XYZ file of C-alpha atoms in Angstrom:
384
model
C 1.899 109.129 -24.949
C 4.553 108.329 -22.269
C 4.365 104.773 -21.030
C 2.796 103.240 -24.146
C 4.179 101.361 -27.147
C 6.622 98.452 -27.611
C 9.592 100.282 -26.067
C 7.576 101.115 -22.959
C 6.365 97.514 -22.673
C 9.946 96.265 -22.956
C 10.915 98.706 -20.182
C 8.065 97.517 -17.954
C 9.163 93.927 -18.560
C 12.604 94.869 -17.260
C 11.148 96.731 -14.284
C 9.370 93.598 -13.024
C 12.907 92.360 -12.282
C 13.855 95.584 -10.512
C 10.915 96.871 -8.465
C 9.265 94.783 -5.769
C 5.453 94.416 -5.954
C 3.679 97.352 -4.331
C 6.790 99.594 -4.261
C 5.101 103.009 -4.088
C 8.360 104.944 -4.416
C 9.169 103.062 -7.618
C 5.569 103.511 -8.719
C 5.902 107.264 -8.300
C 9.079 107.274 -10.397
C 7.253 105.259 -13.030
C 4.345 107.707 -13.068
C 6.534 110.814 -13.179
C 9.250 109.659 -15.588
C 7.585 106.914 -17.618
C 9.027 103.392 -17.946
C 11.621 104.118 -20.651
C 13.175 107.101 -18.891
C 13.131 105.270 -15.555
C 14.983 102.292 -17.006
C 17.503 104.668 -18.563
C 18.158 106.306 -15.175
C 18.513 102.938 -13.467
C 20.969 101.627 -16.049
C 23.012 104.817 -16.044
C 23.295 104.782 -12.246
C 24.554 108.094 -10.944
C 22.671 110.223 -8.449
C 19.745 108.443 -6.715
C 16.197 109.445 -7.494
C 14.160 110.977 -4.677
C 12.894 108.659 -1.980
C 15.732 106.125 -1.600
C 19.130 106.022 0.041
C 22.292 105.492 -1.948
C 22.613 101.832 -0.910
C 19.066 101.032 -2.009
C 19.570 102.889 -5.278
C 22.755 100.925 -5.950
C 20.861 97.667 -5.418
C 18.129 98.693 -7.841
C 20.698 99.734 -10.432
C 22.436 96.365 -10.091
C 19.123 94.605 -10.665
C 18.486 96.732 -13.763
C 21.904 95.939 -15.172
C 21.330 92.194 -14.769
C 17.753 92.140 -16.101
C 17.153 90.591 -19.521
C 13.604 91.274 -20.805
C 14.121 89.165 -23.929
C 15.003 86.144 -21.803
C 11.995 86.675 -19.532
C 9.585 87.057 -22.445
C 10.992 83.879 -24.052
C 10.609 81.963 -20.775
C 7.052 83.238 -20.436
C 6.187 82.171 -23.977
C 7.619 78.717 -23.316
C 5.237 78.278 -20.372
C 2.282 79.690 -22.331
C 2.301 83.044 -20.534
C 2.027 86.613 -21.792
C 2.858 90.006 -20.305
C 0.100 92.637 -20.090
C 0.676 96.280 -19.144
C -1.517 99.289 -18.299
C -3.107 100.803 -21.392
C -3.439 97.507 -23.264
C -6.922 96.109 -24.052
C -6.597 93.224 -21.588
C -5.470 95.381 -18.653
C -8.140 95.438 -15.876
C -8.449 99.153 -15.133
C -9.712 98.576 -11.579
C -6.065 97.849 -10.686
C -5.417 101.539 -11.354
C -7.213 102.226 -8.050
C -3.988 101.097 -6.352
C -2.304 104.341 -7.430
C 1.486 104.206 -7.215
C 1.218 100.679 -5.766
C -0.322 99.471 -9.053
C 1.508 96.522 -10.646
C 4.113 97.430 -13.226
C 2.482 94.774 -15.394
C 1.003 91.287 -15.068
C 2.266 87.933 -16.292
C -0.712 85.812 -17.328
C -1.187 82.108 -18.147
C -4.485 81.025 -19.666
C -6.592 81.846 -22.701
C -9.396 84.118 -21.403
C -9.234 87.905 -21.234
C -8.394 89.007 -17.691
C -10.163 92.334 -18.196
C -13.421 90.610 -19.148
C -13.241 88.069 -16.345
C -12.454 90.684 -13.728
C -15.727 92.485 -14.503
C -17.642 89.718 -12.687
C -15.246 88.398 -10.091
C -15.300 87.746 -6.349
C -12.332 86.877 -4.129
C -12.711 83.919 -1.761
C -9.809 83.741 0.691
C -8.960 82.422 4.136
C -6.720 80.320 6.318
C -4.163 77.896 4.940
C -4.527 75.536 7.903
C -8.309 75.551 7.636
C -10.799 73.215 9.263
C -12.998 70.732 7.441
C -15.860 73.189 7.949
C -13.901 76.007 6.282
C -12.907 73.881 3.292
C -16.492 72.697 2.835
C -17.921 76.220 2.990
C -15.251 77.633 0.673
C -15.764 74.976 -1.989
C -19.546 75.316 -1.753
C -19.518 79.100 -2.074
C -17.132 78.948 -5.042
C -19.244 76.337 -6.825
C -22.426 78.357 -6.282
C -20.758 81.559 -7.496
C -19.444 79.748 -10.584
C -22.909 78.385 -11.330
C -24.221 81.963 -11.234
C -21.643 83.041 -13.810
C -19.168 84.676 -11.412
C -15.390 84.264 -11.570
C -13.770 83.066 -8.327
C -10.394 84.643 -7.530
C -8.014 83.360 -4.864
C -4.319 82.914 -4.127
C -3.651 79.282 -5.035
C -2.529 78.429 -1.480
C -3.391 75.429 0.666
C -6.592 75.513 2.704
C -9.390 77.929 1.836
C -7.754 79.135 -1.400
C -7.352 75.634 -2.802
C -10.889 74.655 -1.772
C -12.283 77.738 -3.540
C -10.401 76.981 -6.759
C -11.491 73.327 -6.687
C -15.087 74.274 -6.000
C -15.208 76.553 -9.042
C -13.443 74.037 -11.280
C -15.670 71.208 -10.072
C -18.740 73.219 -11.066
C -17.315 73.738 -14.552
C -16.728 77.381 -13.690
C -14.111 80.078 -13.973
C -11.340 80.733 -11.482
C -8.213 82.896 -11.278
C -5.146 82.180 -9.135
C -3.038 85.219 -8.190
C 0.461 84.008 -7.319
C 3.249 85.602 -5.290
C 5.894 84.114 -7.605
C 6.495 83.584 -11.304
C 3.477 82.098 -13.073
C 5.696 79.362 -14.515
C 6.646 78.246 -11.013
C 3.590 76.831 -9.217
C 3.669 77.458 -5.493
C 3.025 75.660 -3.224
C 4.542 72.689 -5.034
C 1.798 70.451 -3.716
C -0.635 72.497 -5.804
C 1.281 72.091 -9.078
C -1.490 69.988 -10.634
C -4.221 72.311 -9.357
C -2.484 75.429 -10.695
C -1.897 73.663 -14.001
C -5.607 72.866 -14.158
C -6.459 76.493 -13.397
C -4.187 77.615 -16.253
C -6.055 75.258 -18.605
C -9.598 76.219 -17.591
C -9.012 79.685 -16.119
C -6.156 82.107 -15.481
C -2.966 82.138 -13.424
C -1.560 85.645 -12.937
C 1.235 87.362 -11.042
C 3.463 90.433 -10.927
C 6.790 88.628 -10.707
C 8.724 87.523 -13.806
C 9.259 83.880 -14.800
C 11.189 81.785 -12.328
C 10.967 84.289 -9.459
C 10.330 82.885 -5.996
C 7.835 83.849 -3.278
C 8.763 85.546 0.004
C 6.599 86.378 3.054
C 6.355 90.036 2.042
C 5.386 89.116 -1.504
C 2.453 87.063 -0.225
C 1.119 90.037 1.709
C 1.592 92.440 -1.203
C -0.043 89.964 -3.603
C -3.240 90.347 -1.582
C -3.739 93.951 -2.707
C -4.034 92.689 -6.316
C -6.704 90.164 -5.331
C -8.616 92.910 -3.533
C -8.357 95.472 -6.343
C -9.135 93.030 -9.133
C -12.473 91.859 -7.736
C -15.841 93.376 -6.856
C -15.596 92.110 -3.306
C -13.656 89.821 -0.947
C -15.143 86.992 1.116
C -13.092 85.687 4.061
C -14.265 82.195 4.935
C -12.034 81.261 7.850
C -9.142 83.204 9.362
C -7.358 83.501 12.690
C -6.767 86.921 14.219
C -3.347 87.322 12.549
C -4.187 85.607 9.251
C -2.706 87.148 6.111
C -6.064 86.811 4.390
C -7.403 89.617 6.583
C -5.064 91.992 4.733
C -6.949 91.164 1.528
C -10.264 92.106 3.124
C -8.899 95.323 4.610
C -7.314 96.278 1.287
C -10.689 95.679 -0.360
C -12.356 97.984 2.152
C -9.762 100.739 1.578
C -10.389 100.462 -2.159
C -14.136 100.771 -1.759
C -14.843 97.113 -2.572
C -17.270 94.943 -0.647
C -15.827 93.126 2.366
C -17.633 89.992 3.543
C -17.094 87.312 6.147
C -18.512 83.848 6.790
C -19.110 83.272 10.514
C -17.753 80.165 12.184
C -17.985 78.485 15.591
C -17.250 80.908 18.434
C -15.047 78.189 19.926
C -12.791 78.058 16.857
C -9.582 80.097 16.857
C -9.679 79.982 13.053
C -12.824 82.101 13.048
C -11.657 84.861 15.393
C -10.226 86.949 12.570
C -13.443 86.718 10.555
C -15.502 87.659 13.589
C -13.249 90.664 14.130
C -13.894 91.730 10.529
C -17.629 91.352 11.060
C -17.425 93.575 14.150
C -15.559 96.212 12.165
C -17.606 96.699 8.992
C -17.720 93.523 6.910
C -21.044 92.099 5.783
C -22.016 88.686 7.108
C -22.710 86.195 4.310
C -23.609 82.525 4.371
C -24.230 81.615 0.722
C -23.625 82.768 -2.826
C -27.019 84.471 -3.094
C -26.078 86.844 -0.265
C -22.720 87.570 -1.904
C -24.298 88.292 -5.279
C -26.912 90.486 -3.623
C -24.046 92.740 -2.493
C -21.647 92.681 -5.442
C -24.126 92.285 -8.301
C -26.162 94.905 -10.091
C -29.831 95.643 -9.420
C -31.849 92.676 -10.626
C -28.909 90.275 -10.412
C -30.918 87.796 -8.370
C -33.374 87.610 -11.235
C -30.506 86.584 -13.538
C -30.760 89.667 -15.728
C -27.707 90.122 -17.967
C -25.170 92.636 -16.753
C -22.279 94.549 -18.242
C -21.673 96.199 -21.585
C -23.744 94.605 -24.344
C -21.434 94.599 -27.322
C -22.186 93.643 -30.948
C -20.975 90.273 -32.173
C -18.593 91.829 -34.677
C -16.473 93.178 -31.799
C -15.799 89.686 -30.487
C -12.659 87.724 -31.282
C -12.972 84.837 -33.717
C -12.553 82.137 -31.028
C -15.180 83.744 -28.801
C -17.585 84.255 -31.694
C -17.351 80.569 -32.676
C -18.451 79.576 -29.176
C -21.293 82.103 -29.261
C -22.426 80.808 -32.644
C -22.484 77.262 -31.262
C -25.392 78.092 -28.942
C -28.911 77.521 -30.303
C -31.552 80.246 -30.152
C -33.496 78.541 -27.392
C -32.743 76.509 -24.286
C -29.580 75.707 -22.288
C -26.898 73.476 -23.804
C -24.153 71.473 -21.986
C -20.563 72.653 -22.312
C -19.519 69.431 -24.066
C -22.055 70.027 -26.839
C -21.034 73.685 -27.215
C -17.365 72.663 -27.432
C -18.152 70.068 -30.086
C -20.107 72.550 -32.215
C -17.366 75.184 -31.848
C -14.607 72.651 -32.655
C -12.732 73.331 -29.427
C -12.122 71.731 -26.015
C -14.566 71.938 -23.085
C -12.016 73.945 -21.054
C -11.627 76.483 -23.855
C -15.400 76.650 -24.282
C -15.847 77.390 -20.554
C -13.269 80.187 -20.763
C -15.021 81.767 -23.740
C -18.465 81.378 -22.170
C -17.396 83.347 -19.117
C -16.100 86.120 -21.384
C -19.448 86.129 -23.175
C -21.232 86.148 -19.808
C -19.361 89.282 -18.743
C -20.554 90.966 -21.955
C -24.184 89.970 -21.437
C -24.397 87.533 -24.381
C -24.968 84.278 -22.470
C -26.145 83.085 -19.084
C -25.664 79.885 -17.141
C -28.539 77.639 -16.081
C -27.436 74.664 -13.999
C -25.005 72.629 -16.089
C -25.975 74.360 -19.323
C -25.522 77.713 -21.047
C -27.946 79.656 -23.211
C -28.179 82.924 -25.089
C -29.603 85.934 -23.268
C -32.681 87.610 -24.708
C -30.452 90.472 -25.861
C -28.205 88.094 -27.801
C -31.160 86.381 -29.468
C -32.597 89.741 -30.540
C -29.188 90.907 -31.801
C -28.809 87.742 -33.859
C -32.186 88.466 -35.503
C -31.099 91.960 -36.390
C -33.128 93.663 -33.635
C -36.435 91.876 -34.147
C -38.394 90.858 -31.106
C -39.291 87.276 -30.247
C -41.664 85.524 -32.624
């Protein structure tokens, strides 16, 4: 199959150095030719492919000639990152909705499976220069979503993004930061510790190869990944020209839920949200209202959701965490980690994977097996 296998993955690694995120012309070449043939054309130079002028083609060919996939993969490994491409088990297929603007691949730091986490994820985004009200609301929503077993996705920036990540982490929950630069290069620098913490307890992902820097256009294009990856996007606080509005509008184009948190009518940082609400976005004020929209029927009753898979399909690390839970009652993360012989951060990561598969559910500060998991462990027998 064109586009699969080690050679194709190597070619996609190289292409992350050549094609800018969201380049639909390059995405069309990739779809029509496949990654290996496209790299061959770029390295041979010659006549430009359709859709670009000669000068642009020459620039792309120069990038291809200078790219060194082996060096990038080594740098990624040194920072604890991996490269995931379409067709691999960890690839979140909802990104395919982006069509030719789909990422060439994703660089990922963190232990959990991105595909599993994306099944139950919500984006919380907003202004960088937010108010105290916006930060408070963002952190509160993220904590409540995390407590309900949802993964909070944001962009790692100052303001609303940072508050959302901290809220989820503070609740012992799961969060994903989508960066507009290399995942080994935390940006903004003032969030280096926060992004490092996210990589330990959650996931840090991006389209750009190790060491690459952010640009204004890359921030905007990064937003389409946040929108496509999640079930819905919540904008907490945003001025009329805020970049976070592009995330919400991308979500709407992709058929995802678009939500906004109202703010004071006297605040310029709420005008963009209010504009969204006038267009089509749903007004939300707490996590229960968000889950009512993005969750499945019965979600508010805490029924398990998602594919219910047998234990023997789980990885060894995930299965150890599952086996650490008793048959009855919620257990704190620290106790689960101790029984599974792992760290609390690793236990949290595995628990959210198990939650996406319907094996466990969160109750306050503890986790317990779902009824389905208890029955499966007994070989299909009902409760005593």
